[in-house]
PDB file of C-alpha atoms in Angstrom:
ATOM      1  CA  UNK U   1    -182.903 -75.278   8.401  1.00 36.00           C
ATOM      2  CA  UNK U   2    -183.634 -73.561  11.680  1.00 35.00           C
ATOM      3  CA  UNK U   3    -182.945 -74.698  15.208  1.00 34.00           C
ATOM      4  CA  UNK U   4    -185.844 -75.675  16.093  1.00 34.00           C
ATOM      5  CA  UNK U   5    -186.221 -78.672  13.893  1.00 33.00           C
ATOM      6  CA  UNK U   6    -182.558 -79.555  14.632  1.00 33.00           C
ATOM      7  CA  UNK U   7    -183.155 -82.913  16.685  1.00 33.00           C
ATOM      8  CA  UNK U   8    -181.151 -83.123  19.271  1.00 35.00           C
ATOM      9  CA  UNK U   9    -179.220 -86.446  18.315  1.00 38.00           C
ATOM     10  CA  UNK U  10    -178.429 -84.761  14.984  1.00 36.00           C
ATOM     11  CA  UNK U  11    -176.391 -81.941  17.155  1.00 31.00           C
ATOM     12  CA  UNK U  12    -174.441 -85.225  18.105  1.00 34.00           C
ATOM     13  CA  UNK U  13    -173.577 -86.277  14.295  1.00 39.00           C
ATOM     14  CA  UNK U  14    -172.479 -83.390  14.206  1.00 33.00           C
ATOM     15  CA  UNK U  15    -170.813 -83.020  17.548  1.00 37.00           C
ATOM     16  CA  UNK U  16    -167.257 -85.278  16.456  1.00 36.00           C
ATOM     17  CA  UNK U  17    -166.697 -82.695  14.126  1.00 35.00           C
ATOM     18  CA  UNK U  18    -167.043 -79.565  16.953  1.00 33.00           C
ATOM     19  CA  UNK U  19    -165.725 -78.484  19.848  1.00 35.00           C
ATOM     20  CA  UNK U  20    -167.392 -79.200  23.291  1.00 37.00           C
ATOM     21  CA  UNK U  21    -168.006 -75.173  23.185  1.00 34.00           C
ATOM     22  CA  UNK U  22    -169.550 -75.020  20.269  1.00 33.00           C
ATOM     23  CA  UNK U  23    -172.385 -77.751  21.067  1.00 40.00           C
ATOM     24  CA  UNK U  24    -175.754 -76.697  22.230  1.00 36.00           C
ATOM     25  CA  UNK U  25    -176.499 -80.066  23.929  1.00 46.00           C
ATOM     26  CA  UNK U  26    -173.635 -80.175  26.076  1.00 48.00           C
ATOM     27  CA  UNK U  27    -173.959 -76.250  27.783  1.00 45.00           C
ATOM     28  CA  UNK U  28    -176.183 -77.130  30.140  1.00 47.00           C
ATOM     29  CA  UNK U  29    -174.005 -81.088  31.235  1.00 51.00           C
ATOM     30  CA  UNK U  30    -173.109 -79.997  34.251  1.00 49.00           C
ATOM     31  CA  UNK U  31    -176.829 -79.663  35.329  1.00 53.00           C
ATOM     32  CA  UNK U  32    -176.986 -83.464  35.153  1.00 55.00           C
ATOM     33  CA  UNK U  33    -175.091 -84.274  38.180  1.00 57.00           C
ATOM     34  CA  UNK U  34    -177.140 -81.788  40.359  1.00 59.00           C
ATOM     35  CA  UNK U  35    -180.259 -83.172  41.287  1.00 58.00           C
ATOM     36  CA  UNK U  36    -183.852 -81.639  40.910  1.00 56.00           C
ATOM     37  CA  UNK U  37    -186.875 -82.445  42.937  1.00 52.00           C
ATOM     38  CA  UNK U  38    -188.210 -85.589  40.928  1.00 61.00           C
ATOM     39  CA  UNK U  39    -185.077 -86.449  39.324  1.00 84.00           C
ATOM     40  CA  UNK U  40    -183.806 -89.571  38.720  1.00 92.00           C
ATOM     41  CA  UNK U  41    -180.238 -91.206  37.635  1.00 95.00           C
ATOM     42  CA  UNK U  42    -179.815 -94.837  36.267  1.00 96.00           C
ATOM     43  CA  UNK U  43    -177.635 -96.455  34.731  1.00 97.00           C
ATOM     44  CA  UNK U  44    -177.093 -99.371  32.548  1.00 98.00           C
ATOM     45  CA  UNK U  45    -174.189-101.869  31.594  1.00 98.00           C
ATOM     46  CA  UNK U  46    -173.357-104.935  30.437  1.00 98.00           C
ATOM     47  CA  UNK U  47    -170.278-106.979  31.118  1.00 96.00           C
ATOM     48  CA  UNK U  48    -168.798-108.914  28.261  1.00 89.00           C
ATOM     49  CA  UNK U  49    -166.470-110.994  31.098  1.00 92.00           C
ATOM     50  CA  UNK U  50    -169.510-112.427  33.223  1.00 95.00           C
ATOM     51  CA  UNK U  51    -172.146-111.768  30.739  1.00 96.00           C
ATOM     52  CA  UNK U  52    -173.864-109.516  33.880  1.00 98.00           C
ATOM     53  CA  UNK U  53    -176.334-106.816  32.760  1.00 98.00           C
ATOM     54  CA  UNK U  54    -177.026-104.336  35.445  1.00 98.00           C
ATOM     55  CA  UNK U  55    -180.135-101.655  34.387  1.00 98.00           C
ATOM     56  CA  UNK U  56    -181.217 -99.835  37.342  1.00 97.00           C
ATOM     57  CA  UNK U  57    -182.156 -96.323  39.416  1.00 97.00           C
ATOM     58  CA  UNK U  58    -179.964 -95.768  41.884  1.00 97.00           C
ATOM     59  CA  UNK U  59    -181.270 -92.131  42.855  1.00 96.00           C
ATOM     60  CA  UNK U  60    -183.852 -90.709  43.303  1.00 95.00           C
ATOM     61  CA  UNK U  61    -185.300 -86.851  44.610  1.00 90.00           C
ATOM     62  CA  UNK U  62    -181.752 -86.526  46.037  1.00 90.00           C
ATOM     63  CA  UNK U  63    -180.816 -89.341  47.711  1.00 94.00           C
ATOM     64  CA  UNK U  64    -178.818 -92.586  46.608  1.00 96.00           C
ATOM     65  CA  UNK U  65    -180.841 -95.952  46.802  1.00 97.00           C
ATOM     66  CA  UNK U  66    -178.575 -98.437  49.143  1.00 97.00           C
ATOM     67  CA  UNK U  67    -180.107-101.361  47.460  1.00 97.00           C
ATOM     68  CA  UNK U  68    -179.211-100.497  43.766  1.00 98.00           C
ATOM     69  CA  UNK U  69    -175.313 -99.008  44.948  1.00 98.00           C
ATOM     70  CA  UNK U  70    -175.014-102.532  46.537  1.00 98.00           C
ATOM     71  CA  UNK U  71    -176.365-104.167  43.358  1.00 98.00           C
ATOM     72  CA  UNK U  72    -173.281-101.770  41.497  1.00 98.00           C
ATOM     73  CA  UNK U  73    -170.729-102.767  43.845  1.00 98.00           C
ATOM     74  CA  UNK U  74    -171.201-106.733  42.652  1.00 98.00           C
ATOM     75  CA  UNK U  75    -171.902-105.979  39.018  1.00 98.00           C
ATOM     76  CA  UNK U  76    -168.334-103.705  38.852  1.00 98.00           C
ATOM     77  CA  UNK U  77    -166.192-106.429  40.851  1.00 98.00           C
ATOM     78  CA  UNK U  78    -162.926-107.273  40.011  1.00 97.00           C
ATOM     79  CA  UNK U  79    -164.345-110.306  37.746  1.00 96.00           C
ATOM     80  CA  UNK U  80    -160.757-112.095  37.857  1.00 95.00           C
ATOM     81  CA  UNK U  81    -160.498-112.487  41.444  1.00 96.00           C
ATOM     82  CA  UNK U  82    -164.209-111.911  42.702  1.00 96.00           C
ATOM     83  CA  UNK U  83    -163.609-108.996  45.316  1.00 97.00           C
ATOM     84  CA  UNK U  84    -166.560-106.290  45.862  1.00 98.00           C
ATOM     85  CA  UNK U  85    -165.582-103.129  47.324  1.00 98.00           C
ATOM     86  CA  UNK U  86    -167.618 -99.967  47.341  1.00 97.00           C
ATOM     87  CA  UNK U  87    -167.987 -97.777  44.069  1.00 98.00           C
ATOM     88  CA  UNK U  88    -167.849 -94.133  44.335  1.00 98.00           C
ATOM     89  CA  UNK U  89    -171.532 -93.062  43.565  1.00 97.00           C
ATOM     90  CA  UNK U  90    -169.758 -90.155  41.827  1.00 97.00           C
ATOM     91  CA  UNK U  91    -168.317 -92.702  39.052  1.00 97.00           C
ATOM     92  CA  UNK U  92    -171.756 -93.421  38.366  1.00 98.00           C
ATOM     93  CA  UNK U  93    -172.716 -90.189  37.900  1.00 97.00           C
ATOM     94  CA  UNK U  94    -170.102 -89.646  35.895  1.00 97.00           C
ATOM     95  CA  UNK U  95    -171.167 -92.599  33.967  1.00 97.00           C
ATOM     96  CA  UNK U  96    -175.409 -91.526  34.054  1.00 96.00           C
ATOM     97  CA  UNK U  97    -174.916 -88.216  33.196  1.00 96.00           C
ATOM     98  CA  UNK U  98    -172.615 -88.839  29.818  1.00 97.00           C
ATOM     99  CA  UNK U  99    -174.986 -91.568  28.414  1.00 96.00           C
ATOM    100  CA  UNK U 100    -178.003 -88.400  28.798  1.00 95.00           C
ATOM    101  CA  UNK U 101    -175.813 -86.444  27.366  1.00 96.00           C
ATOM    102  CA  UNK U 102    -175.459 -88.337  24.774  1.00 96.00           C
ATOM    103  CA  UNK U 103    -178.773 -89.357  24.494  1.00 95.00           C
ATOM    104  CA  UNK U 104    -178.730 -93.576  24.400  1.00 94.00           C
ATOM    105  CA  UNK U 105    -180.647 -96.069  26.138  1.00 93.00           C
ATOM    106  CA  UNK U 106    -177.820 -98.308  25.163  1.00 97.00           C
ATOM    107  CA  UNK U 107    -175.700 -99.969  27.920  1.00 98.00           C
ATOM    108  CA  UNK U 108    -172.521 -99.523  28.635  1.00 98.00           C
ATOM    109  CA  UNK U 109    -170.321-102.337  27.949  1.00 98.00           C
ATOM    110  CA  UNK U 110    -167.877-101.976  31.383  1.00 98.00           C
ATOM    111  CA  UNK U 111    -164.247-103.460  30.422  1.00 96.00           C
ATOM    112  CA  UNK U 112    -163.205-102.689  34.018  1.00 96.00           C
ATOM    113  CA  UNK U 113    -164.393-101.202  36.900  1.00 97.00           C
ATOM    114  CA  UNK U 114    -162.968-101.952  40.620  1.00 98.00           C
ATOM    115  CA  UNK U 115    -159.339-103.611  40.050  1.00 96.00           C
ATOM    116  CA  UNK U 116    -158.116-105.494  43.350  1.00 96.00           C
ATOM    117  CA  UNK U 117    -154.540-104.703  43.804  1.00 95.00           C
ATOM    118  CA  UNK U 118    -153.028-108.025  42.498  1.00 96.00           C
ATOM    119  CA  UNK U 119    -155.224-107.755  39.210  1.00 95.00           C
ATOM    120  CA  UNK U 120    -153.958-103.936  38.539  1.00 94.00           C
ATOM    121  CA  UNK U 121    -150.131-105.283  39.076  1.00 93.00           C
ATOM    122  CA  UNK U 122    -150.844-107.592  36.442  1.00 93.00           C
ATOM    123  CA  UNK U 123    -151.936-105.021  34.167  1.00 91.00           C
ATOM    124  CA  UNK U 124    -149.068-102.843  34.766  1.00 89.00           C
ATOM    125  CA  UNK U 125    -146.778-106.042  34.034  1.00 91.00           C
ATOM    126  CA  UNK U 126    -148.807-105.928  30.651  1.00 92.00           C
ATOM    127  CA  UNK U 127    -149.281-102.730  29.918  1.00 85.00           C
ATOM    128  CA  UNK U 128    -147.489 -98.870  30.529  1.00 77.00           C
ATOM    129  CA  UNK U 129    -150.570 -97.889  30.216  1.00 80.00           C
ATOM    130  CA  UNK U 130    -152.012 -98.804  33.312  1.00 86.00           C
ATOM    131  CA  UNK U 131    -151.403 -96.164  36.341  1.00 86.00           C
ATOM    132  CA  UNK U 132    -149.991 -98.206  39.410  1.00 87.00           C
ATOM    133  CA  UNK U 133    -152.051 -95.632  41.883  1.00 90.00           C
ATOM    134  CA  UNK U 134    -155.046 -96.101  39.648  1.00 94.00           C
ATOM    135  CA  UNK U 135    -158.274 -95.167  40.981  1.00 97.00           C
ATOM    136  CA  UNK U 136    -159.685 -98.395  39.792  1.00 97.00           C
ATOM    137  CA  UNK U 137    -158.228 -99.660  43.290  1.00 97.00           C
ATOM    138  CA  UNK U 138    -160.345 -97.356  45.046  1.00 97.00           C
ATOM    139  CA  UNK U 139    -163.760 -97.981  43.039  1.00 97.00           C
ATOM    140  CA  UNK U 140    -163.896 -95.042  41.280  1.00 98.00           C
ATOM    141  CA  UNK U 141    -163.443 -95.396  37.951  1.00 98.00           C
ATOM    142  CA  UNK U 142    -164.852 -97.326  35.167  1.00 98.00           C
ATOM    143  CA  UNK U 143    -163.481 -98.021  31.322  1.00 97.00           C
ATOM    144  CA  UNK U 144    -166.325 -97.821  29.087  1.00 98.00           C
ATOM    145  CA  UNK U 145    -167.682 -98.120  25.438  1.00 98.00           C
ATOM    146  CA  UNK U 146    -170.721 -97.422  23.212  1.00 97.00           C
ATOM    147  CA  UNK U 147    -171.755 -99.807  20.192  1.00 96.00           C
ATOM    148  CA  UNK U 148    -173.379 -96.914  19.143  1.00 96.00           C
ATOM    149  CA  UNK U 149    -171.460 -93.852  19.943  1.00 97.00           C
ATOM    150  CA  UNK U 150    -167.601 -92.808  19.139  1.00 97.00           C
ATOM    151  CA  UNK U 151    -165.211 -93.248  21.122  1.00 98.00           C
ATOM    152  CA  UNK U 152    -164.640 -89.236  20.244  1.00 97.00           C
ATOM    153  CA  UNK U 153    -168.241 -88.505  21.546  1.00 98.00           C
ATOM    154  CA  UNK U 154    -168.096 -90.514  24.538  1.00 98.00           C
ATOM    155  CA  UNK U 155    -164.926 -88.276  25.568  1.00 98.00           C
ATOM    156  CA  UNK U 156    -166.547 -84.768  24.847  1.00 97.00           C
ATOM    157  CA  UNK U 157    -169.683 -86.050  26.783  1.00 97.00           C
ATOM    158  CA  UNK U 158    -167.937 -86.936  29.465  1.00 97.00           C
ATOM    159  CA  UNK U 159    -165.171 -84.450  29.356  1.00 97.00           C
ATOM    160  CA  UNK U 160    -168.383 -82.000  29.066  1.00 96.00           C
ATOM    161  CA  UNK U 161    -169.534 -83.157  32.874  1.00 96.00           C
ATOM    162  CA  UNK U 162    -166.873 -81.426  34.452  1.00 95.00           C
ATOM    163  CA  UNK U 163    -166.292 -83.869  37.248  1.00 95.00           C
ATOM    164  CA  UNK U 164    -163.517 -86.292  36.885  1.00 96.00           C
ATOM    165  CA  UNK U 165    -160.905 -87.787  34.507  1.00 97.00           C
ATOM    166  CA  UNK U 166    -161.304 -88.972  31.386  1.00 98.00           C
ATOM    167  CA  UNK U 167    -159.073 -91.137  28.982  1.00 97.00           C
ATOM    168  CA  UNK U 168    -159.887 -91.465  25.367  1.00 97.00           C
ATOM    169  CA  UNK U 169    -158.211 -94.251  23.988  1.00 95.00           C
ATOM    170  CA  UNK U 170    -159.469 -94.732  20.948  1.00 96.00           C
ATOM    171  CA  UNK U 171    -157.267 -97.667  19.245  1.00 94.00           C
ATOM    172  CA  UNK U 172    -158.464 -99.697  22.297  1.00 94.00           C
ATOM    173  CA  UNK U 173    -162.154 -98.224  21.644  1.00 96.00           C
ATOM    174  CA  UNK U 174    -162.805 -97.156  25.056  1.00 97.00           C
ATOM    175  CA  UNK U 175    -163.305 -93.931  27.380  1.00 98.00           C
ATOM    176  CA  UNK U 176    -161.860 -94.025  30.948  1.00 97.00           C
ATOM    177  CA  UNK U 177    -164.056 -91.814  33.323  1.00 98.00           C
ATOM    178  CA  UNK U 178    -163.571 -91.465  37.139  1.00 98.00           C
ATOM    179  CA  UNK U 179    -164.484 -89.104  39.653  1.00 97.00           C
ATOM    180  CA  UNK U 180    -160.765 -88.197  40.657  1.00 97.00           C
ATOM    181  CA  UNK U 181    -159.378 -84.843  39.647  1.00 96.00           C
ATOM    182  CA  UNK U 182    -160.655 -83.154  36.730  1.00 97.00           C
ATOM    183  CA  UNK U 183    -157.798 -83.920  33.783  1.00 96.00           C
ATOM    184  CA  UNK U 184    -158.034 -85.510  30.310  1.00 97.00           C
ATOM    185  CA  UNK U 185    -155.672 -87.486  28.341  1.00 96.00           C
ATOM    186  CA  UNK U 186    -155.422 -89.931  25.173  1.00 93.00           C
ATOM    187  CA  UNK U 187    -155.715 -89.825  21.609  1.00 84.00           C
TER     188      UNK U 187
END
């Protein structure tokens, strides 16, 4: 079999198996977060919590829409207490480029996104897990899973991007990604 009847998803069946290195598809993931004349980013989520589905572009030719980051900011609200604050456009292209990457017009399904400061102290009461300066307070990351995609290849795609965190924590089934400091962690 040569390369060029290699589909591009089936690189990804094979991709759990590989390292980020080694896969064709994910050379080139930086490219996804710099912008070309007619590009275009969306994204597309679903929250289990509210039952709120959010599918839309937020940029386009190089510039953010203000309209669709607004519509963001209420879709990834702290859904226990009902504060909005403004998510880091970064997060979502964090969030855009890993789903190309990975090649699904599947939402995400968003466990969290902004945290208000009294719902992240409950965490931490609940959990070790949960990082008391987390950038969840500052609306810039997001916890995230695929139906259709590993919790393994959501972390390479992402990891792949080059421009934030990432958590795999795969007994939970989920991938952190922010826009903080590049670092990885999880198992």
């Amino acid at each position: 079999m040569t390369m060029d009847i290699i589909s591009r998803r089936g690189i990804l069946g094979v991709f759990a198996a590989t390292s980020v290195a080694a896969t064709p598809v994910m050379a080139n993931a930086f490219g996804f977060l710099r912008g070309n004349a007619g590009d275009m980013r969306r994204v597309k989520m679903y929250n289990g919590r509210t039952g709120e589905s959010i599918d839309t572009v937020y940029w386009v030719d190089g510039k953010y829409i203000r309209e669709a980051l607004n519509e963001i900011n209420v879709f990834m609200r702290d859904w226990r207490t009902g504060e909005v604050i403004g998510i880091d456009p970064r997060m979502i292209d964090v969030a855009a480029a890993s789903s190309r990457l990975l090649q699904t017009n599947e939402p995400y399904i968003m466990l969290s996104g902004y945290r208000s400061p009294r719902t992240n102290a409950m965490l931490r009461r609940q959990s070790s897990g949960v990082a008391q300066n987390s950038l969840h307070l500052t609306g810039k990351a997001a916890d995230l899973r695929l139906k259709s995609r590993s919790v393994g290849q959501m972390y390479q795609a992402a990891v792949a991007c080059r421009a934030g965190g990432v958590g795999r924590y795969s007994r939970s089934n989920f991938v952190h990604m922010d826009c903080g400091p590049v670092r990885t962690w999880g198992s």
